[in-house]
C-alpha cells in the first residue's frame, strides 16, 4: 500500500513525514517530487576500493547547467531535506528524467524508517545531458510498515548515512567489516 496525497499531508501534520522545503504543487496523487540540489560530486580516483575511504570532489552546478557524460558517474543530492519516522520512503526517478536517459540511483532507492537528511543520488546517464540545479529529478513514495520498529535508522549507532547534509555523501562501505 502506498500513501496518497491526503495521507502524506496528514502524516506531515503529525510530524511523521517532514519535507523541507515543501511546495504543495510538487505533491502528486501518491508521491512527492524532489529536485536536484546545487552540488554534484565525482570520485577522485579512477579505481575505487570497497575497503578504502574513496574521496570525492564537489562542484556546484552553474546557472547554465552541467552536462553529464555517459562515461561518468556522479553523486548528486536532493534539494529537499526529509525525515520519515513511521513509513518506508522510496526514491524513484521521474518518467521525464528517465526519458532523458538519466538514472538517479544505482541500487539504493529505499530509505529506512527514521532516515533524516538530504538524499544522495547515484547518477549515470545514457547520452550526454545537461542538468540544472532545482530541476525535478525524482519522486518519493511512502509505504506504511507492519509491526513495531525496534530501532529507527536515526537511532542506530552504526547508521552511516543518518543526517546527510545538502551535499552528496560518498560510499561508506569501508566502515563495514568484511
PDB file of C-alpha atoms in Angstrom:
ATOM      1  CA  UNK A   1       0.000   0.000   0.000  1.00  0.00           C
ATOM      2  CA  UNK A   2       1.310   3.469  -0.936  1.00  0.00           C
ATOM      3  CA  UNK A   3       0.286   6.654   0.856  1.00  0.00           C
ATOM      4  CA  UNK A   4      -1.992   9.009  -1.081  1.00  0.00           C
ATOM      5  CA  UNK A   5      -1.574  12.766  -1.285  1.00  0.00           C
ATOM      6  CA  UNK A   6      -4.070  13.274   1.555  1.00  0.00           C
ATOM      7  CA  UNK A   7      -2.307  10.717   3.746  1.00  0.00           C
ATOM      8  CA  UNK A   8       1.082  12.321   3.072  1.00  0.00           C
ATOM      9  CA  UNK A   9      -0.378  15.678   4.151  1.00  0.00           C
ATOM     10  CA  UNK A  10      -1.915  14.081   7.271  1.00  0.00           C
ATOM     11  CA  UNK A  11       1.408  12.470   8.183  1.00  0.00           C
ATOM     12  CA  UNK A  12       3.173  15.797   7.654  1.00  0.00           C
ATOM     13  CA  UNK A  13       0.702  17.443  10.047  1.00  0.00           C
ATOM     14  CA  UNK A  14       1.525  14.737  12.628  1.00  0.00           C
ATOM     15  CA  UNK A  15       5.262  15.224  12.037  1.00  0.00           C
ATOM     16  CA  UNK A  16       5.895  11.631  10.947  1.00  0.00           C
ATOM     17  CA  UNK A  17       6.908  12.903   7.473  1.00  0.00           C
ATOM     18  CA  UNK A  18       8.931  16.092   7.075  1.00  0.00           C
ATOM     19  CA  UNK A  19       9.841  17.605   3.703  1.00  0.00           C
ATOM     20  CA  UNK A  20      11.722  20.937   3.610  1.00  0.00           C
ATOM     21  CA  UNK A  21      11.205  22.924   1.541  1.00  0.00           C
ATOM     22  CA  UNK A  22       7.674  21.706   0.835  1.00  0.00           C
ATOM     23  CA  UNK A  23       5.605  23.008  -2.074  1.00  0.00           C
ATOM     24  CA  UNK A  24       2.024  21.779  -2.464  1.00  0.00           C
ATOM     25  CA  UNK A  25       2.436  21.882  -6.255  1.00  0.00           C
ATOM     26  CA  UNK A  26       5.084  19.101  -6.004  1.00  0.00           C
ATOM     27  CA  UNK A  27       2.673  16.717  -4.291  1.00  0.00           C
ATOM     28  CA  UNK A  28       1.253  14.168  -6.720  1.00  0.00           C
ATOM     29  CA  UNK A  29      -1.651  11.831  -6.090  1.00  0.00           C
ATOM     30  CA  UNK A  30       0.678   9.335  -4.366  1.00  0.00           C
ATOM     31  CA  UNK A  31       4.196  10.835  -4.442  1.00  0.00           C
ATOM     32  CA  UNK A  32       6.207  13.968  -3.806  1.00  0.00           C
ATOM     33  CA  UNK A  33       8.560  15.393  -6.447  1.00  0.00           C
ATOM     34  CA  UNK A  34      12.114  16.118  -5.282  1.00  0.00           C
ATOM     35  CA  UNK A  35      14.611  18.358  -7.045  1.00  0.00           C
ATOM     36  CA  UNK A  36      18.309  18.294  -7.839  1.00  0.00           C
ATOM     37  CA  UNK A  37      20.337  20.256  -5.305  1.00  0.00           C
ATOM     38  CA  UNK A  38      23.149  22.572  -6.341  1.00  0.00           C
ATOM     39  CA  UNK A  39      26.025  20.158  -5.582  1.00  0.00           C
ATOM     40  CA  UNK A  40      27.424  17.280  -7.622  1.00  0.00           C
ATOM     41  CA  UNK A  41      30.489  15.215  -6.801  1.00  0.00           C
ATOM     42  CA  UNK A  42      32.787  12.773  -8.550  1.00  0.00           C
ATOM     43  CA  UNK A  43      35.290  10.304  -7.158  1.00  0.00           C
ATOM     44  CA  UNK A  44      38.911  11.435  -7.301  1.00  0.00           C
ATOM     45  CA  UNK A  45      40.468   8.043  -8.111  1.00  0.00           C
ATOM     46  CA  UNK A  46      39.758   6.166 -11.352  1.00  0.00           C
ATOM     47  CA  UNK A  47      39.632   2.873  -9.429  1.00  0.00           C
ATOM     48  CA  UNK A  48      37.510   2.578  -6.308  1.00  0.00           C
ATOM     49  CA  UNK A  49      38.274   0.204  -3.439  1.00  0.00           C
ATOM     50  CA  UNK A  50      35.399  -1.109  -1.292  1.00  0.00           C
ATOM     51  CA  UNK A  51      37.712  -1.391   1.757  1.00  0.00           C
ATOM     52  CA  UNK A  52      39.044   2.149   1.384  1.00  0.00           C
ATOM     53  CA  UNK A  53      37.555   5.577   2.065  1.00  0.00           C
ATOM     54  CA  UNK A  54      37.352   6.829  -1.516  1.00  0.00           C
ATOM     55  CA  UNK A  55      37.411  10.616  -1.658  1.00  0.00           C
ATOM     56  CA  UNK A  56      35.162  12.805  -3.767  1.00  0.00           C
ATOM     57  CA  UNK A  57      35.419  16.308  -5.175  1.00  0.00           C
ATOM     58  CA  UNK A  58      32.408  18.619  -5.006  1.00  0.00           C
ATOM     59  CA  UNK A  59      31.399  21.177  -7.588  1.00  0.00           C
ATOM     60  CA  UNK A  60      28.419  23.461  -7.826  1.00  0.00           C
ATOM     61  CA  UNK A  61      26.135  23.211 -10.829  1.00  0.00           C
ATOM     62  CA  UNK A  62      26.468  26.545 -12.669  1.00  0.00           C
ATOM     63  CA  UNK A  63      23.432  28.598 -13.731  1.00  0.00           C
ATOM     64  CA  UNK A  64      23.875  27.404 -17.346  1.00  0.00           C
ATOM     65  CA  UNK A  65      23.676  23.798 -16.139  1.00  0.00           C
ATOM     66  CA  UNK A  66      26.180  20.958 -16.299  1.00  0.00           C
ATOM     67  CA  UNK A  67      26.498  18.268 -18.959  1.00  0.00           C
ATOM     68  CA  UNK A  68      26.574  14.748 -17.533  1.00  0.00           C
ATOM     69  CA  UNK A  69      28.656  12.332 -19.617  1.00  0.00           C
ATOM     70  CA  UNK A  70      27.766   8.642 -20.187  1.00  0.00           C
ATOM     71  CA  UNK A  71      31.305   7.674 -19.160  1.00  0.00           C
ATOM     72  CA  UNK A  72      30.907   9.466 -15.832  1.00  0.00           C
ATOM     73  CA  UNK A  73      29.403   8.572 -12.502  1.00  0.00           C
ATOM     74  CA  UNK A  74      28.114  11.413 -10.393  1.00  0.00           C
ATOM     75  CA  UNK A  75      26.852  11.803  -6.875  1.00  0.00           C
ATOM     76  CA  UNK A  76      24.090  14.359  -6.562  1.00  0.00           C
ATOM     77  CA  UNK A  77      21.798  15.417  -3.764  1.00  0.00           C
ATOM     78  CA  UNK A  78      18.164  16.331  -3.372  1.00  0.00           C
ATOM     79  CA  UNK A  79      17.320  19.927  -2.654  1.00  0.00           C
ATOM     80  CA  UNK A  80      14.828  18.636  -0.107  1.00  0.00           C
ATOM     81  CA  UNK A  81      15.680  17.565   3.422  1.00  0.00           C
ATOM     82  CA  UNK A  82      13.338  14.778   4.559  1.00  0.00           C
ATOM     83  CA  UNK A  83      12.504  12.874   7.715  1.00  0.00           C
ATOM     84  CA  UNK A  84      10.408   9.727   7.761  1.00  0.00           C
ATOM     85  CA  UNK A  85       9.502   8.416  11.220  1.00  0.00           C
ATOM     86  CA  UNK A  86       6.694   5.909  10.594  1.00  0.00           C
ATOM     87  CA  UNK A  87       6.914   4.896   6.914  1.00  0.00           C
ATOM     88  CA  UNK A  88       9.386   3.412   4.453  1.00  0.00           C
ATOM     89  CA  UNK A  89      10.348   6.037   1.863  1.00  0.00           C
ATOM     90  CA  UNK A  90      11.290   5.016  -1.674  1.00  0.00           C
ATOM     91  CA  UNK A  91      13.034   7.364  -4.078  1.00  0.00           C
ATOM     92  CA  UNK A  92      12.314   6.720  -7.735  1.00  0.00           C
ATOM     93  CA  UNK A  93      13.212   8.625 -10.859  1.00  0.00           C
ATOM     94  CA  UNK A  94      10.568  10.664 -12.603  1.00  0.00           C
ATOM     95  CA  UNK A  95       9.497   9.395 -16.017  1.00  0.00           C
ATOM     96  CA  UNK A  96      10.675  12.698 -17.541  1.00  0.00           C
ATOM     97  CA  UNK A  97      14.122  12.107 -16.010  1.00  0.00           C
ATOM     98  CA  UNK A  98      14.245   8.547 -17.314  1.00  0.00           C
ATOM     99  CA  UNK A  99      13.220   9.701 -20.781  1.00  0.00           C
ATOM    100  CA  UNK A 100      16.326  11.881 -20.802  1.00  0.00           C
ATOM    101  CA  UNK A 101      18.369   8.730 -20.121  1.00  0.00           C
ATOM    102  CA  UNK A 102      19.196   9.688 -16.523  1.00  0.00           C
ATOM    103  CA  UNK A 103      19.307   7.082 -13.744  1.00  0.00           C
ATOM    104  CA  UNK A 104      19.200   8.662 -10.277  1.00  0.00           C
ATOM    105  CA  UNK A 105      20.149   5.638  -8.200  1.00  0.00           C
ATOM    106  CA  UNK A 106      22.332   2.672  -8.941  1.00  0.00           C
ATOM    107  CA  UNK A 107      20.807   0.459  -6.247  1.00  0.00           C
ATOM    108  CA  UNK A 108      19.724   2.447  -3.204  1.00  0.00           C
ATOM    109  CA  UNK A 109      16.143   3.587  -3.801  1.00  0.00           C
ATOM    110  CA  UNK A 110      14.764   2.528  -0.414  1.00  0.00           C
ATOM    111  CA  UNK A 111      15.197   4.509   2.746  1.00  0.00           C
ATOM    112  CA  UNK A 112      14.696   3.268   6.274  1.00  0.00           C
ATOM    113  CA  UNK A 113      12.150   4.331   8.852  1.00  0.00           C
ATOM    114  CA  UNK A 114      13.990   7.032  10.773  1.00  0.00           C
ATOM    115  CA  UNK A 115      16.055   8.347   7.846  1.00  0.00           C
ATOM    116  CA  UNK A 116      16.683  12.053   8.285  1.00  0.00           C
ATOM    117  CA  UNK A 117      18.615  14.047   5.704  1.00  0.00           C
ATOM    118  CA  UNK A 118      19.002  15.002   2.087  1.00  0.00           C
ATOM    119  CA  UNK A 119      19.091  12.042  -0.313  1.00  0.00           C
ATOM    120  CA  UNK A 120      22.354  11.302  -2.106  1.00  0.00           C
ATOM    121  CA  UNK A 121      21.706  10.420  -5.750  1.00  0.00           C
ATOM    122  CA  UNK A 122      23.852   7.927  -7.683  1.00  0.00           C
ATOM    123  CA  UNK A 123      23.601   9.461 -11.143  1.00  0.00           C
ATOM    124  CA  UNK A 124      24.526   7.990 -14.504  1.00  0.00           C
ATOM    125  CA  UNK A 125      23.225   8.683 -17.997  1.00  0.00           C
ATOM    126  CA  UNK A 126      22.897   7.037 -21.393  1.00  0.00           C
ATOM    127  CA  UNK A 127      23.692  10.119 -23.529  1.00  0.00           C
ATOM    128  CA  UNK A 128      25.261  13.486 -22.708  1.00  0.00           C
ATOM    129  CA  UNK A 129      22.547  15.508 -20.968  1.00  0.00           C
ATOM    130  CA  UNK A 130      22.548  18.975 -19.391  1.00  0.00           C
ATOM    131  CA  UNK A 131      21.098  19.138 -15.885  1.00  0.00           C
ATOM    132  CA  UNK A 132      20.215  22.133 -13.728  1.00  0.00           C
ATOM    133  CA  UNK A 133      20.023  22.771 -10.012  1.00  0.00           C
ATOM    134  CA  UNK A 134      16.421  22.844  -8.912  1.00  0.00           C
ATOM    135  CA  UNK A 135      15.139  20.665 -11.764  1.00  0.00           C
ATOM    136  CA  UNK A 136      12.680  17.897 -10.821  1.00  0.00           C
ATOM    137  CA  UNK A 137      14.789  14.746 -10.532  1.00  0.00           C
ATOM    138  CA  UNK A 138      12.782  12.123  -8.656  1.00  0.00           C
ATOM    139  CA  UNK A 139       9.797  11.320  -6.536  1.00  0.00           C
ATOM    140  CA  UNK A 140       9.343   9.991  -3.032  1.00  0.00           C
ATOM    141  CA  UNK A 141       6.670   7.428  -2.303  1.00  0.00           C
ATOM    142  CA  UNK A 142       5.818   6.216   1.183  1.00  0.00           C
ATOM    143  CA  UNK A 143       4.818   2.766   2.361  1.00  0.00           C
ATOM    144  CA  UNK A 144       3.328   2.017   5.792  1.00  0.00           C
ATOM    145  CA  UNK A 145       5.154  -0.550   7.904  1.00  0.00           C
ATOM    146  CA  UNK A 146       3.717  -3.640   9.539  1.00  0.00           C
ATOM    147  CA  UNK A 147       4.646  -4.233  13.174  1.00  0.00           C
ATOM    148  CA  UNK A 148       6.694  -2.386  15.764  1.00  0.00           C
ATOM    149  CA  UNK A 149      10.063  -0.929  14.867  1.00  0.00           C
ATOM    150  CA  UNK A 150      12.734  -1.858  17.384  1.00  0.00           C
ATOM    151  CA  UNK A 151      15.384   0.693  16.321  1.00  0.00           C
ATOM    152  CA  UNK A 152      14.825   3.501  13.834  1.00  0.00           C
ATOM    153  CA  UNK A 153      17.646   4.314  11.421  1.00  0.00           C
ATOM    154  CA  UNK A 154      18.478   7.637  13.079  1.00  0.00           C
ATOM    155  CA  UNK A 155      18.857   5.800  16.418  1.00  0.00           C
ATOM    156  CA  UNK A 156      21.267   3.121  15.179  1.00  0.00           C
ATOM    157  CA  UNK A 157      24.846   3.523  16.369  1.00  0.00           C
ATOM    158  CA  UNK A 158      26.169   2.255  13.026  1.00  0.00           C
ATOM    159  CA  UNK A 159      23.881   4.320  10.750  1.00  0.00           C
ATOM    160  CA  UNK A 160      26.421   5.551   8.200  1.00  0.00           C
ATOM    161  CA  UNK A 161      24.149   7.959   6.340  1.00  0.00           C
ATOM    162  CA  UNK A 162      21.985   9.481   9.063  1.00  0.00           C
ATOM    163  CA  UNK A 163      21.738  13.255   8.947  1.00  0.00           C
ATOM    164  CA  UNK A 164      23.072  13.610   5.408  1.00  0.00           C
ATOM    165  CA  UNK A 165      23.765  17.262   4.540  1.00  0.00           C
ATOM    166  CA  UNK A 166      22.853  19.195   1.395  1.00  0.00           C
ATOM    167  CA  UNK A 167      25.976  17.822  -0.332  1.00  0.00           C
ATOM    168  CA  UNK A 168      26.388  14.303  -1.750  1.00  0.00           C
ATOM    169  CA  UNK A 169      27.991  11.707   0.509  1.00  0.00           C
ATOM    170  CA  UNK A 170      30.446   9.124  -0.804  1.00  0.00           C
ATOM    171  CA  UNK A 171      30.180   5.396  -0.155  1.00  0.00           C
ATOM    172  CA  UNK A 172      30.835   4.382   3.440  1.00  0.00           C
ATOM    173  CA  UNK A 173      31.244   0.694   2.564  1.00  0.00           C
ATOM    174  CA  UNK A 174      34.736   0.860   4.136  1.00  0.00           C
ATOM    175  CA  UNK A 175      33.085   1.175   7.567  1.00  0.00           C
ATOM    176  CA  UNK A 176      31.673  -2.371   7.253  1.00  0.00           C
ATOM    177  CA  UNK A 177      33.541  -5.424   8.482  1.00  0.00           C
ATOM    178  CA  UNK A 178      34.303  -7.921   5.707  1.00  0.00           C
TER     179      UNK A 178
END
